[in-house]
Amino acid sequence: LIILVDGFEMLENYVHQIPESVKNILAKSTKPTTIIYKNPKGLAKNVVANDNTVAIRIVQDEFCQQLIHKFGKPIVSTSANISGDPTPKSFSEINTSILDSVDYMVNLRREKINDKSSTILRIREDDIIEVVRE
C-alpha cells in the first residue's frame, strides 16, 4: 500500500520527522518517489506494515493533488500489478482481476504510456536513505 498526500504540510501529519535529506530528494525528484517512513502517526493500523513502517508519496500530478486536497485526507493506493507480475506501462496492461476488484476508476489518461517505474526509498534506523527501487 502507498499513502498519497498532496504536499509536505499533509505529510507532516503522518510522520514524526522528515529528514532534510528526504526533503532535498523530494524537491529535486522528477518522477514519482515513494519514501518508506518508520513509526508513522495518525494512520489506520491496516495501512501500517508489520514492521511499523508506511510508504508515502507526495503526488506531483495536478488531478491527484486536487482530489486529495478536496478529500482533506490522504488516499491509500495499491499497486497496479499483482506481486511478481511486471509493472503495467499503460492502463491496457493492468490485469483484469485488479480492474474488476476496484470500487472506482477515474477515466483519465488511459492511453498514456509510462516507461519508468516510481522510485522507492527507505529511511533506515540510522536515517541513511536506502534505495529499494530506482
Short mmCIF file of N, CA and C in Angstrom, two decimals:
data_model
loop_
_atom_site.label_atom_id
_atom_site.label_comp_id
_atom_site.label_asym_id
_atom_site.label_seq_id
_atom_site.Cartn_x
_atom_site.Cartn_y
_atom_site.Cartn_z
N LEU A 1 0.83 -1.18 0.00
CA LEU A 1 0.00 0.00 0.00
C LEU A 1 0.87 1.24 0.00
N ILE A 2 0.38 2.26 -0.66
CA ILE A 2 1.06 3.55 -0.68
C ILE A 2 0.06 4.60 -0.24
N ILE A 3 0.47 5.45 0.67
CA ILE A 3 -0.35 6.57 1.11
C ILE A 3 0.02 7.76 0.22
N LEU A 4 -0.98 8.36 -0.40
CA LEU A 4 -0.75 9.50 -1.28
C LEU A 4 -1.17 10.78 -0.55
N VAL A 5 -0.25 11.75 -0.47
CA VAL A 5 -0.54 13.04 0.16
C VAL A 5 -0.28 14.15 -0.84
N ASP A 6 -0.82 15.37 -0.55
CA ASP A 6 -0.71 16.44 -1.52
C ASP A 6 0.43 17.44 -1.25
N GLY A 7 1.24 17.20 -0.26
CA GLY A 7 2.37 18.09 -0.01
C GLY A 7 3.01 17.84 1.34
N PHE A 8 4.08 18.60 1.63
CA PHE A 8 4.82 18.43 2.88
C PHE A 8 3.95 18.70 4.10
N GLU A 9 3.05 19.67 4.00
CA GLU A 9 2.20 20.00 5.14
C GLU A 9 1.35 18.80 5.56
N MET A 10 0.77 18.12 4.59
CA MET A 10 -0.03 16.93 4.90
C MET A 10 0.88 15.80 5.38
N LEU A 11 2.04 15.64 4.76
CA LEU A 11 2.98 14.60 5.15
C LEU A 11 3.35 14.72 6.62
N GLU A 12 3.54 15.94 7.10
CA GLU A 12 3.94 16.16 8.49
C GLU A 12 2.91 15.67 9.49
N ASN A 13 1.65 15.48 9.05
CA ASN A 13 0.62 14.95 9.94
C ASN A 13 0.80 13.46 10.21
N TYR A 14 1.62 12.78 9.39
CA TYR A 14 1.69 11.32 9.46
C TYR A 14 3.07 10.76 9.75
N VAL A 15 4.10 11.61 9.75
CA VAL A 15 5.44 11.17 10.13
C VAL A 15 5.98 12.11 11.20
N HIS A 16 6.78 11.57 12.11
CA HIS A 16 7.28 12.36 13.23
C HIS A 16 8.33 13.37 12.79
N GLN A 17 9.16 12.97 11.83
CA GLN A 17 10.23 13.85 11.38
C GLN A 17 10.56 13.54 9.93
N ILE A 18 10.70 14.59 9.13
CA ILE A 18 11.12 14.42 7.74
C ILE A 18 12.57 14.87 7.67
N PRO A 19 13.50 13.94 7.50
CA PRO A 19 14.91 14.33 7.41
C PRO A 19 15.16 15.30 6.25
N GLU A 20 16.10 16.22 6.46
CA GLU A 20 16.44 17.19 5.42
C GLU A 20 16.84 16.50 4.12
N SER A 21 17.52 15.36 4.25
CA SER A 21 17.93 14.64 3.04
C SER A 21 16.71 14.20 2.23
N VAL A 22 15.64 13.81 2.90
CA VAL A 22 14.41 13.41 2.20
C VAL A 22 13.77 14.62 1.55
N LYS A 23 13.72 15.74 2.26
CA LYS A 23 13.15 16.97 1.68
C LYS A 23 13.90 17.36 0.41
N ASN A 24 15.23 17.25 0.45
CA ASN A 24 16.06 17.59 -0.72
C ASN A 24 15.79 16.64 -1.88
N ILE A 25 15.69 15.35 -1.58
CA ILE A 25 15.42 14.36 -2.63
C ILE A 25 14.07 14.63 -3.28
N LEU A 26 13.05 14.85 -2.46
CA LEU A 26 11.71 15.07 -3.00
C LEU A 26 11.62 16.38 -3.78
N ALA A 27 12.33 17.40 -3.34
CA ALA A 27 12.31 18.69 -4.04
C ALA A 27 12.94 18.59 -5.43
N LYS A 28 13.92 17.69 -5.59
CA LYS A 28 14.63 17.55 -6.86
C LYS A 28 14.06 16.44 -7.75
N SER A 29 13.19 15.62 -7.20
CA SER A 29 12.69 14.45 -7.93
C SER A 29 11.85 14.86 -9.14
N THR A 30 12.09 14.19 -10.26
CA THR A 30 11.33 14.48 -11.48
C THR A 30 10.36 13.35 -11.82
N LYS A 31 10.37 12.28 -11.01
CA LYS A 31 9.43 11.19 -11.23
C LYS A 31 8.82 10.79 -9.88
N PRO A 32 7.72 10.07 -9.89
CA PRO A 32 7.09 9.69 -8.62
C PRO A 32 8.08 8.99 -7.70
N THR A 33 8.15 9.48 -6.45
CA THR A 33 9.08 8.93 -5.48
C THR A 33 8.33 8.62 -4.19
N THR A 34 8.42 7.38 -3.77
CA THR A 34 7.78 6.92 -2.54
C THR A 34 8.87 6.74 -1.49
N ILE A 35 8.60 7.25 -0.29
CA ILE A 35 9.53 7.11 0.82
C ILE A 35 8.89 6.20 1.86
N ILE A 36 9.64 5.24 2.37
CA ILE A 36 9.16 4.37 3.44
C ILE A 36 9.66 4.96 4.76
N TYR A 37 8.70 5.43 5.57
CA TYR A 37 8.99 6.06 6.86
C TYR A 37 8.75 5.07 8.00
N LYS A 38 9.51 5.21 9.05
CA LYS A 38 9.32 4.37 10.24
C LYS A 38 8.43 5.12 11.25
N ASN A 39 7.73 4.35 12.07
CA ASN A 39 6.93 4.88 13.17
C ASN A 39 5.95 5.98 12.76
N PRO A 40 5.04 5.70 11.82
CA PRO A 40 4.09 6.72 11.40
C PRO A 40 3.11 7.07 12.54
N LYS A 41 2.39 8.16 12.35
CA LYS A 41 1.40 8.56 13.34
C LYS A 41 0.10 8.93 12.63
N GLY A 42 -1.01 8.76 13.32
CA GLY A 42 -2.30 9.22 12.81
C GLY A 42 -2.87 8.45 11.64
N LEU A 43 -2.40 7.24 11.40
CA LEU A 43 -2.90 6.44 10.29
C LEU A 43 -3.60 5.19 10.82
N ALA A 44 -4.54 4.69 10.05
CA ALA A 44 -5.22 3.46 10.42
C ALA A 44 -4.21 2.31 10.48
N LYS A 45 -4.43 1.41 11.42
CA LYS A 45 -3.50 0.30 11.62
C LYS A 45 -3.37 -0.58 10.38
N ASN A 46 -4.44 -0.67 9.58
CA ASN A 46 -4.38 -1.57 8.43
C ASN A 46 -3.58 -1.01 7.25
N VAL A 47 -3.06 0.20 7.35
CA VAL A 47 -2.19 0.72 6.30
C VAL A 47 -0.73 0.77 6.74
N VAL A 48 -0.48 0.40 8.00
CA VAL A 48 0.87 0.38 8.53
C VAL A 48 1.39 -1.05 8.46
N ALA A 49 2.59 -1.22 7.93
CA ALA A 49 3.20 -2.56 7.79
C ALA A 49 3.52 -3.16 9.16
N ASN A 50 3.73 -4.47 9.17
CA ASN A 50 4.05 -5.18 10.41
C ASN A 50 5.32 -4.66 11.09
N ASP A 51 6.24 -4.09 10.31
CA ASP A 51 7.47 -3.54 10.90
C ASP A 51 7.32 -2.08 11.31
N ASN A 52 6.06 -1.61 11.40
CA ASN A 52 5.72 -0.24 11.81
C ASN A 52 6.29 0.81 10.86
N THR A 53 6.20 0.52 9.57
CA THR A 53 6.59 1.49 8.54
C THR A 53 5.40 1.73 7.62
N VAL A 54 5.50 2.82 6.88
CA VAL A 54 4.46 3.15 5.91
C VAL A 54 5.13 3.80 4.70
N ALA A 55 4.62 3.47 3.51
CA ALA A 55 5.13 4.05 2.27
C ALA A 55 4.24 5.24 1.91
N ILE A 56 4.86 6.42 1.75
CA ILE A 56 4.11 7.64 1.45
C ILE A 56 4.72 8.33 0.25
N ARG A 57 3.85 8.78 -0.64
CA ARG A 57 4.28 9.54 -1.82
C ARG A 57 3.57 10.89 -1.83
N ILE A 58 4.35 11.96 -2.01
CA ILE A 58 3.76 13.27 -2.26
C ILE A 58 3.49 13.31 -3.76
N VAL A 59 2.21 13.41 -4.11
CA VAL A 59 1.86 13.35 -5.53
C VAL A 59 2.26 14.63 -6.24
N GLN A 60 2.65 14.49 -7.50
CA GLN A 60 3.02 15.63 -8.33
C GLN A 60 1.94 15.93 -9.36
N ASP A 61 1.10 14.96 -9.63
CA ASP A 61 0.05 15.10 -10.62
C ASP A 61 -1.04 16.06 -10.11
N GLU A 62 -1.38 17.04 -10.92
CA GLU A 62 -2.34 18.08 -10.50
C GLU A 62 -3.72 17.49 -10.16
N PHE A 63 -4.20 16.54 -10.96
CA PHE A 63 -5.50 15.92 -10.67
C PHE A 63 -5.47 15.25 -9.29
N CYS A 64 -4.42 14.49 -9.02
CA CYS A 64 -4.29 13.80 -7.74
C CYS A 64 -4.19 14.80 -6.59
N GLN A 65 -3.43 15.87 -6.77
CA GLN A 65 -3.32 16.89 -5.74
C GLN A 65 -4.68 17.50 -5.42
N GLN A 66 -5.44 17.82 -6.44
CA GLN A 66 -6.77 18.40 -6.23
C GLN A 66 -7.71 17.42 -5.54
N LEU A 67 -7.68 16.16 -5.94
CA LEU A 67 -8.54 15.14 -5.35
C LEU A 67 -8.23 14.98 -3.86
N ILE A 68 -6.97 14.87 -3.52
CA ILE A 68 -6.56 14.71 -2.12
C ILE A 68 -6.90 15.96 -1.32
N HIS A 69 -6.66 17.12 -1.91
CA HIS A 69 -6.97 18.39 -1.23
C HIS A 69 -8.47 18.50 -0.92
N LYS A 70 -9.30 18.16 -1.90
CA LYS A 70 -10.76 18.22 -1.68
C LYS A 70 -11.21 17.18 -0.66
N PHE A 71 -10.60 16.02 -0.68
CA PHE A 71 -10.93 14.96 0.27
C PHE A 71 -10.47 15.34 1.68
N GLY A 72 -9.36 16.09 1.75
CA GLY A 72 -8.85 16.55 3.03
C GLY A 72 -8.05 15.53 3.81
N LYS A 73 -7.82 14.40 3.20
CA LYS A 73 -7.07 13.31 3.85
C LYS A 73 -6.27 12.59 2.77
N PRO A 74 -5.26 11.83 3.19
CA PRO A 74 -4.52 11.04 2.21
C PRO A 74 -5.41 9.99 1.57
N ILE A 75 -4.98 9.51 0.43
CA ILE A 75 -5.65 8.41 -0.26
C ILE A 75 -4.72 7.21 -0.23
N VAL A 76 -5.28 6.05 0.01
CA VAL A 76 -4.49 4.82 0.01
C VAL A 76 -4.56 4.22 -1.39
N SER A 77 -3.40 3.86 -1.90
CA SER A 77 -3.31 3.27 -3.22
C SER A 77 -2.62 1.91 -3.15
N THR A 78 -3.02 1.02 -4.01
CA THR A 78 -2.32 -0.25 -4.14
C THR A 78 -1.54 -0.23 -5.45
N SER A 79 -0.75 -1.23 -5.65
CA SER A 79 -0.03 -1.36 -6.91
C SER A 79 -1.01 -1.68 -8.03
N ALA A 80 -0.60 -1.38 -9.23
CA ALA A 80 -1.42 -1.71 -10.40
C ALA A 80 -1.04 -3.06 -10.98
N ASN A 81 -0.28 -3.83 -10.19
CA ASN A 81 0.08 -5.17 -10.65
C ASN A 81 0.03 -6.16 -9.48
N ILE A 82 -0.07 -7.40 -9.81
CA ILE A 82 -0.03 -8.47 -8.81
C ILE A 82 1.43 -8.77 -8.53
N SER A 83 1.76 -8.98 -7.26
CA SER A 83 3.14 -9.23 -6.87
C SER A 83 3.77 -10.31 -7.75
N GLY A 84 4.94 -9.98 -8.29
CA GLY A 84 5.64 -10.91 -9.16
C GLY A 84 5.38 -10.66 -10.63
N ASP A 85 4.27 -10.02 -10.96
CA ASP A 85 3.96 -9.69 -12.36
C ASP A 85 4.70 -8.42 -12.75
N PRO A 86 4.95 -8.23 -14.04
CA PRO A 86 5.60 -6.99 -14.48
C PRO A 86 4.70 -5.78 -14.20
N THR A 87 5.32 -4.64 -13.96
CA THR A 87 4.58 -3.41 -13.75
C THR A 87 3.95 -2.97 -15.06
N PRO A 88 2.63 -2.73 -15.07
CA PRO A 88 2.00 -2.28 -16.32
C PRO A 88 2.48 -0.89 -16.71
N LYS A 89 2.67 -0.70 -18.00
CA LYS A 89 3.13 0.59 -18.51
C LYS A 89 1.97 1.44 -19.02
N SER A 90 0.79 0.85 -19.12
CA SER A 90 -0.39 1.59 -19.55
C SER A 90 -1.63 0.94 -18.93
N PHE A 91 -2.73 1.64 -19.01
CA PHE A 91 -3.98 1.14 -18.46
C PHE A 91 -4.34 -0.22 -19.06
N SER A 92 -4.11 -0.38 -20.34
CA SER A 92 -4.50 -1.62 -21.02
C SER A 92 -3.70 -2.84 -20.53
N GLU A 93 -2.56 -2.63 -19.88
CA GLU A 93 -1.74 -3.72 -19.37
C GLU A 93 -2.09 -4.14 -17.94
N ILE A 94 -3.02 -3.42 -17.29
CA ILE A 94 -3.41 -3.78 -15.92
C ILE A 94 -4.24 -5.06 -15.95
N ASN A 95 -3.90 -6.00 -15.11
CA ASN A 95 -4.59 -7.28 -15.03
C ASN A 95 -6.08 -7.05 -14.76
N THR A 96 -6.93 -7.74 -15.51
CA THR A 96 -8.38 -7.54 -15.37
C THR A 96 -8.88 -7.93 -13.97
N SER A 97 -8.21 -8.84 -13.29
CA SER A 97 -8.64 -9.18 -11.93
C SER A 97 -8.49 -7.98 -10.98
N ILE A 98 -7.52 -7.13 -11.24
CA ILE A 98 -7.36 -5.91 -10.44
C ILE A 98 -8.46 -4.92 -10.82
N LEU A 99 -8.66 -4.72 -12.11
CA LEU A 99 -9.69 -3.78 -12.56
C LEU A 99 -11.08 -4.17 -12.06
N ASP A 100 -11.36 -5.47 -12.02
CA ASP A 100 -12.67 -5.95 -11.58
C ASP A 100 -12.88 -5.81 -10.08
N SER A 101 -11.81 -5.59 -9.32
CA SER A 101 -11.94 -5.57 -7.87
C SER A 101 -11.92 -4.16 -7.26
N VAL A 102 -11.73 -3.13 -8.07
CA VAL A 102 -11.69 -1.76 -7.53
C VAL A 102 -13.08 -1.18 -7.44
N ASP A 103 -13.24 -0.20 -6.53
CA ASP A 103 -14.53 0.45 -6.35
C ASP A 103 -14.80 1.48 -7.44
N TYR A 104 -13.76 2.16 -7.89
CA TYR A 104 -13.95 3.23 -8.87
C TYR A 104 -12.66 3.45 -9.64
N MET A 105 -12.79 3.73 -10.94
CA MET A 105 -11.64 4.07 -11.78
C MET A 105 -11.90 5.42 -12.43
N VAL A 106 -10.92 6.29 -12.33
CA VAL A 106 -11.02 7.60 -12.97
C VAL A 106 -10.75 7.41 -14.46
N ASN A 107 -11.57 8.00 -15.28
CA ASN A 107 -11.40 7.92 -16.73
C ASN A 107 -10.46 9.05 -17.17
N LEU A 108 -9.17 8.82 -16.99
CA LEU A 108 -8.18 9.86 -17.24
C LEU A 108 -6.89 9.22 -17.72
N ARG A 109 -6.35 9.73 -18.78
CA ARG A 109 -5.04 9.31 -19.32
C ARG A 109 -4.91 7.81 -19.53
N ARG A 110 -5.93 7.19 -20.02
CA ARG A 110 -5.89 5.73 -20.20
C ARG A 110 -5.01 5.29 -21.35
N GLU A 111 -4.65 6.21 -22.23
CA GLU A 111 -3.79 5.88 -23.36
C GLU A 111 -2.32 6.18 -23.08
N LYS A 112 -2.03 6.84 -21.97
CA LYS A 112 -0.66 7.24 -21.65
C LYS A 112 0.21 6.03 -21.39
N ILE A 113 1.44 6.08 -21.87
CA ILE A 113 2.43 5.03 -21.65
C ILE A 113 3.46 5.57 -20.65
N ASN A 114 3.70 4.82 -19.59
CA ASN A 114 4.70 5.19 -18.59
C ASN A 114 5.88 4.24 -18.73
N ASP A 115 7.00 4.78 -19.15
CA ASP A 115 8.18 3.94 -19.38
C ASP A 115 8.99 3.68 -18.11
N LYS A 116 8.79 4.51 -17.07
CA LYS A 116 9.61 4.38 -15.87
C LYS A 116 8.74 4.04 -14.66
N SER A 117 9.24 3.13 -13.84
CA SER A 117 8.59 2.85 -12.57
C SER A 117 8.95 3.95 -11.58
N SER A 118 8.16 4.05 -10.53
CA SER A 118 8.46 5.03 -9.50
C SER A 118 9.69 4.61 -8.71
N THR A 119 10.29 5.58 -8.06
CA THR A 119 11.43 5.33 -7.19
C THR A 119 10.89 5.04 -5.79
N ILE A 120 11.47 4.06 -5.12
CA ILE A 120 11.10 3.76 -3.74
C ILE A 120 12.36 3.82 -2.88
N LEU A 121 12.29 4.64 -1.84
CA LEU A 121 13.41 4.82 -0.92
C LEU A 121 12.94 4.47 0.49
N ARG A 122 13.86 4.00 1.32
CA ARG A 122 13.55 3.66 2.72
C ARG A 122 14.48 4.46 3.62
N ILE A 123 13.93 4.99 4.71
CA ILE A 123 14.74 5.65 5.72
C ILE A 123 15.11 4.58 6.74
N ARG A 124 16.39 4.28 6.82
CA ARG A 124 16.85 3.27 7.78
C ARG A 124 16.87 3.84 9.19
N GLU A 125 17.08 2.98 10.18
CA GLU A 125 17.11 3.40 11.59
C GLU A 125 18.14 4.50 11.84
N ASP A 126 19.26 4.47 11.09
CA ASP A 126 20.31 5.47 11.27
C ASP A 126 20.10 6.70 10.37
N ASP A 127 18.86 6.85 9.83
CA ASP A 127 18.46 7.94 8.94
C ASP A 127 19.21 7.97 7.61
N ILE A 128 19.89 6.88 7.28
CA ILE A 128 20.50 6.74 5.95
C ILE A 128 19.40 6.36 4.98
N ILE A 129 19.45 6.93 3.77
CA ILE A 129 18.46 6.63 2.74
C ILE A 129 18.92 5.44 1.94
N GLU A 130 18.07 4.42 1.88
CA GLU A 130 18.37 3.20 1.14
C GLU A 130 17.46 3.14 -0.11
N VAL A 131 18.05 2.85 -1.25
CA VAL A 131 17.28 2.71 -2.49
C VAL A 131 16.68 1.31 -2.54
N VAL A 132 15.34 1.24 -2.58
CA VAL A 132 14.64 -0.03 -2.71
C VAL A 132 14.41 -0.32 -4.18
N ARG A 133 14.00 0.71 -4.93
CA ARG A 133 13.83 0.60 -6.39
C ARG A 133 14.13 1.95 -7.00
N GLU A 134 14.96 1.96 -8.03
CA GLU A 134 15.33 3.22 -8.68
C GLU A 134 14.59 3.39 -9.98
#
